[in-house]
Amino acid sequence: MNYSFSNRIAALQPSIIREILKASSGQNVIPFSAGNPAPETFPIEAIRTFTQTILEQDPVTALQYGITEGYGPLRDTLTNHLKTGYNTGSASDELFIVSGAQQGIELACKVFCNEGDTIICESPSFIGSLNSFRASGARLVGVPMESDGIDIGKLEHALRTEQNVKLIYLIPSFQNPTGVTTSLEKRKAIYDLAKTYGVMILEDNPYGELRFSGEDVPTIKSLDEEGLVIYVGSFSKILSAGLRVGFVLAPNEVVQKMVVAKQGEDVHTAMLPQILAYKFMAEYSYAEHISSIREVYRRKSSLMMDKLKENMGDSMTFTRPDGGLFLWCDLPAHIPMLDYAKTAAASGVAVVPGTAFLVDESEACNAIRLNFSTPSDEQIVKGIEILGQVLKQY
């Protein structure tokens, strides 16, 4: 059979990160390429207990169809949590549950973008979102990142000169892949530009509760008085990635369209994981759990940064994130990044080439992304030593 794939899919390539994860799944490979939560942060006993309780007390609700908008008690609890904890959400907003934050991002694109419309993204940015946008037929325009967030001057230029801009996609807190947090000044400037040019902001915040140093910065959604911001969050980094429970907070009119689009994809998010997420928030020591996760990542990130300094000296520069899961490391100019990444992999350490995260992968990039949440402390120490040895070969 000669298969004729759709124009939207034919040109897409597999996610580099997912392919690297396949290659780095062996026991002897140190997985700096991953982006998974630390296994030791999973509340396994609580999940086991809650699951048993749910299946004993209310099995039909857990195993039956639910409404597309999501499990009511979970939606109410999340709405209150965002409002009281982060001043995020207003009377004109509505929250609904999605099957992971990735679905919320995809639905926002589906609702607002026709084929050929433009989405402005940070560059570098999360490859999963970039591929979702590409699959929709949208045209991507990358704006460079600075140490405190997206370059505002170049963002304004893109908004002024690009045609049919429908979304500005941002990961303002502990960005994947750079680890950068957008300053409050820039968050306000981004919102003002979106208001001026009449463009929606898609605020992706999967790492927001993982701050392990510094002070919280208000969400862009908390500044939203015009109904311009679609806010996407997730339980993947604080409860379990495999349960696939995310949420979207957006203006009611926008949510209504996203819900209709979701009905055509999966009808509703699985009920058992939703009820688990609700019990996790309502009956577990939620604040204590978040605090424990932050401590794990504070320790692991400090260990990785200390070992980078010890083994690389001043040869490799890297971001110093206040939260999240990632470091962005710039190699010396004379070292070919892809060659370095391949040599590291052959030596037993998997890293992600920085080009994987670029809007235009043909652009020059001499950086790699490292993840500190997945590997053990011992793997972090050994892996950075190996990366240092590879660096010395050049």
XYZ file of C-alpha atoms in Angstrom:
394
model
C 0.000 0.000 0.000
C 1.268 3.483 -0.894
C 0.163 5.605 2.074
C -0.800 9.203 1.478
C -0.534 11.020 4.792
C -2.167 14.363 5.493
C -0.205 17.536 4.840
C -0.288 18.335 8.568
C 1.381 15.064 9.559
C 3.569 14.078 6.622
C 6.335 16.576 7.376
C 6.393 16.029 11.146
C 9.347 14.237 12.699
C 9.321 12.293 15.987
C 10.151 14.295 19.098
C 13.913 14.242 19.554
C 13.428 13.998 23.307
C 11.114 10.988 23.038
C 13.569 9.261 20.694
C 16.440 9.997 23.071
C 14.364 8.626 25.946
C 13.991 5.374 24.030
C 17.739 5.220 23.442
C 18.551 6.147 27.036
C 16.251 3.655 28.701
C 19.044 1.171 29.381
C 20.125 0.660 32.970
C 23.674 1.803 32.296
C 22.713 5.137 30.692
C 22.585 8.213 32.931
C 19.362 10.029 31.908
C 20.191 13.745 31.925
C 18.011 13.850 28.797
C 14.782 13.025 30.622
C 12.205 15.432 31.996
C 10.397 13.116 34.351
C 9.547 13.946 37.959
C 11.826 12.392 40.570
C 10.372 8.952 41.433
C 10.989 9.603 45.129
C 8.444 12.451 45.024
C 5.512 10.177 44.099
C 3.061 9.784 47.039
C 2.719 6.085 46.268
C 1.159 4.985 49.545
C -1.427 7.771 49.407
C -2.333 6.864 45.819
C -2.693 3.207 46.808
C -4.890 4.062 49.788
C -7.031 6.590 47.912
C -7.541 4.181 44.996
C -8.734 1.433 47.330
C -11.086 3.834 49.116
C -12.523 5.152 45.854
C -13.164 1.661 44.478
C -14.775 0.569 47.735
C -16.950 3.638 48.356
C -17.828 5.001 44.905
C -16.691 2.618 42.155
C -19.394 3.569 39.655
C -18.401 7.253 39.531
C -14.746 6.278 39.110
C -15.407 3.761 36.329
C -18.292 5.405 34.460
C -18.380 8.173 31.866
C -18.122 11.697 33.233
C -18.868 15.141 31.871
C -16.315 16.700 29.532
C -15.669 19.653 31.830
C -14.334 17.305 34.509
C -15.039 16.060 38.022
C -16.890 18.842 39.852
C -15.176 18.650 43.261
C -11.738 18.736 41.598
C -12.664 21.743 39.471
C -13.992 23.622 42.498
C -10.929 22.801 44.607
C -8.510 23.853 41.871
C -10.415 27.067 41.185
C -10.233 27.987 44.870
C -6.550 26.979 45.101
C -5.556 29.203 42.182
C -7.579 32.139 43.477
C -6.546 32.021 47.114
C -2.956 30.897 46.556
C -2.018 32.827 43.419
C -4.763 35.439 42.884
C -5.364 33.741 39.553
C -8.828 33.575 38.007
C -11.862 35.862 37.965
C -15.644 35.596 37.859
C -15.551 35.561 34.067
C -13.160 32.580 33.975
C -13.944 28.886 34.052
C -11.724 25.899 34.840
C -11.981 22.505 33.181
C -9.957 19.296 33.297
C -7.833 17.980 30.444
C -5.777 14.843 29.851
C -2.461 16.408 30.727
C -1.371 19.986 30.100
C -0.333 18.963 26.589
C -3.985 18.516 25.656
C -4.837 21.957 26.986
C -2.114 23.468 24.789
C -3.305 21.545 21.760
C -6.934 22.523 22.338
C -6.042 26.221 22.614
C -4.294 26.000 19.272
C -7.190 24.081 17.716
C -9.734 26.663 18.914
C -7.857 29.785 17.814
C -5.614 28.877 14.878
C -6.443 28.209 11.278
C -3.823 26.640 9.055
C -1.250 29.295 8.225
C -1.978 31.482 11.259
C 0.974 32.571 13.373
C 1.958 31.549 16.901
C 4.756 33.484 18.586
C 6.895 31.330 20.879
C 9.883 31.732 23.115
C 12.938 30.267 21.415
C 14.074 27.859 22.691
C 10.814 26.335 23.960
C 9.160 23.041 24.865
C 9.381 20.667 21.904
C 6.025 18.991 22.699
C 4.173 22.271 22.270
C 6.136 23.252 19.188
C 5.283 19.950 17.491
C 1.632 20.304 18.457
C 1.546 23.747 16.864
C 3.304 22.452 13.758
C 0.801 19.613 13.456
C -2.029 22.144 13.418
C -0.545 23.835 10.365
C 0.280 26.982 12.305
C 3.293 29.075 11.382
C 5.769 29.484 14.249
C 7.795 32.613 14.932
C 10.488 32.358 17.581
C 11.562 35.243 19.823
C 14.879 34.846 21.683
C 15.054 34.324 25.426
C 17.054 36.568 27.741
C 18.102 35.984 31.352
C 14.771 37.392 32.621
C 12.439 36.105 29.921
C 11.506 36.741 26.316
C 13.107 39.705 24.491
C 10.340 42.317 24.752
C 11.641 44.500 21.916
C 11.716 41.574 19.494
C 8.326 40.376 20.717
C 6.837 43.782 19.933
C 8.510 43.726 16.513
C 7.027 40.293 15.775
C 3.559 41.399 16.845
C 3.836 44.493 14.654
C 5.191 42.789 11.528
C 3.871 39.217 11.463
C 0.537 38.374 9.865
C -2.428 36.691 11.582
C -0.835 36.275 14.996
C -3.300 34.321 17.140
C -1.320 33.187 20.193
C 1.740 34.105 22.243
C 2.968 30.886 23.854
C 5.019 31.250 27.049
C 6.377 29.162 29.923
C 7.046 32.038 32.341
C 8.201 30.059 35.396
C 11.330 27.866 35.282
C 11.034 27.543 31.538
C 11.627 24.301 29.702
C 14.378 24.093 28.506
C 16.274 27.110 29.872
C 15.103 27.181 33.501
C 14.578 30.947 33.148
C 11.803 32.741 35.048
C 10.184 35.739 33.359
C 10.365 38.834 35.568
C 7.232 40.610 36.754
C 8.225 43.652 34.698
C 8.320 41.552 31.562
C 5.100 39.735 32.415
C 3.351 43.091 32.611
C 4.955 44.203 29.342
C 3.905 40.999 27.575
C 0.333 41.429 28.767
C 0.259 45.076 27.644
C 1.548 44.094 24.193
C -1.060 41.337 23.889
C -3.759 43.859 24.786
C -2.423 46.413 22.301
C -2.295 43.941 19.418
C -5.380 41.906 20.364
C -3.571 38.564 20.717
C -4.298 35.761 23.202
C -1.592 34.598 25.622
C -1.195 30.875 26.246
C 0.476 30.662 29.677
C 1.902 27.190 30.281
C 2.766 26.708 33.961
C 3.541 23.045 34.717
C 6.424 23.887 37.064
C 4.906 26.822 38.966
C 4.698 25.032 42.327
C 8.280 23.769 42.106
C 10.003 26.954 43.286
C 12.879 26.079 45.611
C 14.490 29.524 45.955
C 13.438 33.172 45.645
C 9.982 34.691 45.777
C 6.920 33.746 43.724
C 6.212 35.957 40.717
C 2.533 36.655 39.928
C 1.135 34.648 37.024
C 0.320 36.522 33.837
C -3.222 35.248 34.284
C -3.423 37.152 37.594
C -2.958 40.376 35.566
C -5.739 39.484 33.135
C -8.592 41.995 33.143
C -9.436 41.694 29.441
C -9.918 37.934 29.005
C -6.653 37.543 27.089
C -4.968 34.684 28.951
C -5.442 30.922 28.702
C -3.726 29.384 31.725
C -2.656 25.726 31.627
C -1.490 23.686 34.615
C -0.861 20.071 35.517
C -0.563 17.460 38.268
C 2.244 15.737 36.371
C 5.094 17.263 38.374
C 3.425 17.248 41.804
C 1.388 14.025 41.910
C 2.070 11.692 38.984
C 2.892 12.253 35.328
C 1.322 8.947 34.342
C -2.140 9.848 35.644
C -2.427 12.500 32.897
C -4.489 15.100 34.740
C -4.155 18.736 33.715
C -6.399 21.765 33.756
C -7.194 24.926 31.825
C -8.388 28.229 33.291
C -9.679 30.635 30.660
C -12.540 33.005 29.855
C -15.870 31.183 29.870
C -16.499 31.723 26.162
C -13.091 30.252 25.317
C -13.601 27.264 27.616
C -16.928 26.448 25.975
C -15.200 26.090 22.601
C -12.290 24.106 24.060
C -14.732 21.726 25.733
C -16.478 21.066 22.412
C -13.086 20.390 20.813
C -12.153 18.012 23.649
C -15.368 16.051 23.159
C -14.108 15.104 19.704
C -10.771 13.932 21.091
C -11.399 11.827 24.209
C -14.922 12.700 25.491
C -13.526 13.374 28.970
C -10.425 12.815 31.085
C -10.443 9.461 32.917
C -12.493 9.699 36.095
C -10.365 7.650 38.500
C -7.260 9.869 38.089
C -9.446 12.970 38.517
C -10.901 11.695 41.786
C -7.394 10.751 42.938
C -6.208 14.286 42.180
C -9.144 15.711 44.140
C -8.433 13.543 47.188
C -4.742 14.456 46.916
C -5.670 18.129 47.236
C -8.511 17.805 49.738
C -7.417 14.987 52.054
C -3.632 14.732 51.767
C -1.011 17.017 53.335
C -0.801 18.974 50.083
C 1.335 21.886 51.316
C 3.705 19.528 53.125
C 4.026 17.379 49.999
C 4.840 20.386 47.807
C 7.424 21.498 50.356
C 9.071 18.071 50.266
C 9.245 18.097 46.453
C 10.832 21.532 46.491
C 13.483 20.317 48.915
C 14.310 17.327 46.681
C 14.766 19.570 43.659
C 16.665 22.224 45.593
C 19.158 19.577 46.693
C 19.444 17.900 43.291
C 19.837 21.147 41.349
C 22.489 22.393 43.786
C 24.361 19.105 43.485
C 24.336 19.264 39.688
C 25.428 22.912 39.587
C 28.206 22.318 42.140
C 29.516 19.363 40.148
C 29.349 21.323 36.891
C 31.475 24.039 38.438
C 33.873 21.475 39.899
C 34.315 19.526 36.650
C 33.936 22.255 34.013
C 35.367 25.306 35.745
C 34.490 28.321 33.637
C 34.434 26.347 30.382
C 30.695 25.669 30.460
C 28.215 28.329 31.554
C 24.734 27.386 32.742
C 21.515 28.896 34.057
C 20.837 28.870 37.799
C 17.086 28.245 38.043
C 14.931 29.068 41.054
C 12.741 26.041 40.422
C 11.645 23.492 37.850
C 13.648 20.581 36.473
C 16.234 21.874 34.012
C 19.591 23.529 33.407
C 20.565 25.121 30.090
C 24.292 24.751 29.468
C 26.320 26.672 26.878
C 29.373 24.899 25.529
C 32.568 26.736 24.584
C 32.324 28.183 21.077
C 34.959 25.856 19.616
C 33.129 22.662 20.618
C 30.550 21.315 18.127
C 27.443 20.735 20.220
C 25.961 17.789 18.327
C 29.299 16.003 18.279
C 29.648 16.602 22.021
C 26.149 15.214 22.682
C 26.869 12.093 20.613
C 30.199 11.512 22.358
C 28.512 11.943 25.744
C 25.846 9.392 24.781
C 28.508 6.931 23.668
C 30.134 7.449 27.081
C 26.908 6.595 28.890
C 25.348 10.011 29.509
C 22.284 11.137 27.542
C 21.778 14.898 27.093
C 19.412 16.797 24.804
C 20.895 18.937 22.008
C 19.675 22.533 22.289
C 18.578 22.548 18.660
C 15.681 20.253 19.631
C 13.980 23.211 21.306
C 14.439 25.859 18.640
C 11.527 27.147 16.603
C 13.911 27.104 13.619
C 16.163 24.088 14.093
C 18.559 25.392 11.437
C 19.587 28.269 13.712
C 22.967 28.137 15.412
C 22.873 26.685 18.935
C 25.749 25.504 21.066
C 23.795 24.542 24.173
C 22.501 21.348 25.755
C 19.691 20.768 28.253
C 20.317 18.803 31.437
C 17.640 17.408 33.752
C 18.352 16.988 37.461
C 15.053 15.493 38.655
C 15.208 12.033 37.070
C 18.766 10.830 37.834
C 19.792 9.758 41.311
C 22.365 11.732 43.296
C 24.975 9.119 42.431
C 24.128 9.375 38.747
C 24.381 13.180 38.888
C 27.884 12.984 40.360
C 29.080 10.315 37.945
C 27.340 11.811 34.915
C 28.793 15.282 35.355
C 32.261 13.755 35.824
C 31.813 11.970 32.486
C 30.613 15.160 30.778
C 33.702 16.903 32.142
C 35.950 14.187 30.756
C 34.255 14.467 27.353
C 34.738 18.250 27.452
C 38.467 17.818 28.073
C 38.778 15.751 24.884
C 38.246 18.963 22.948
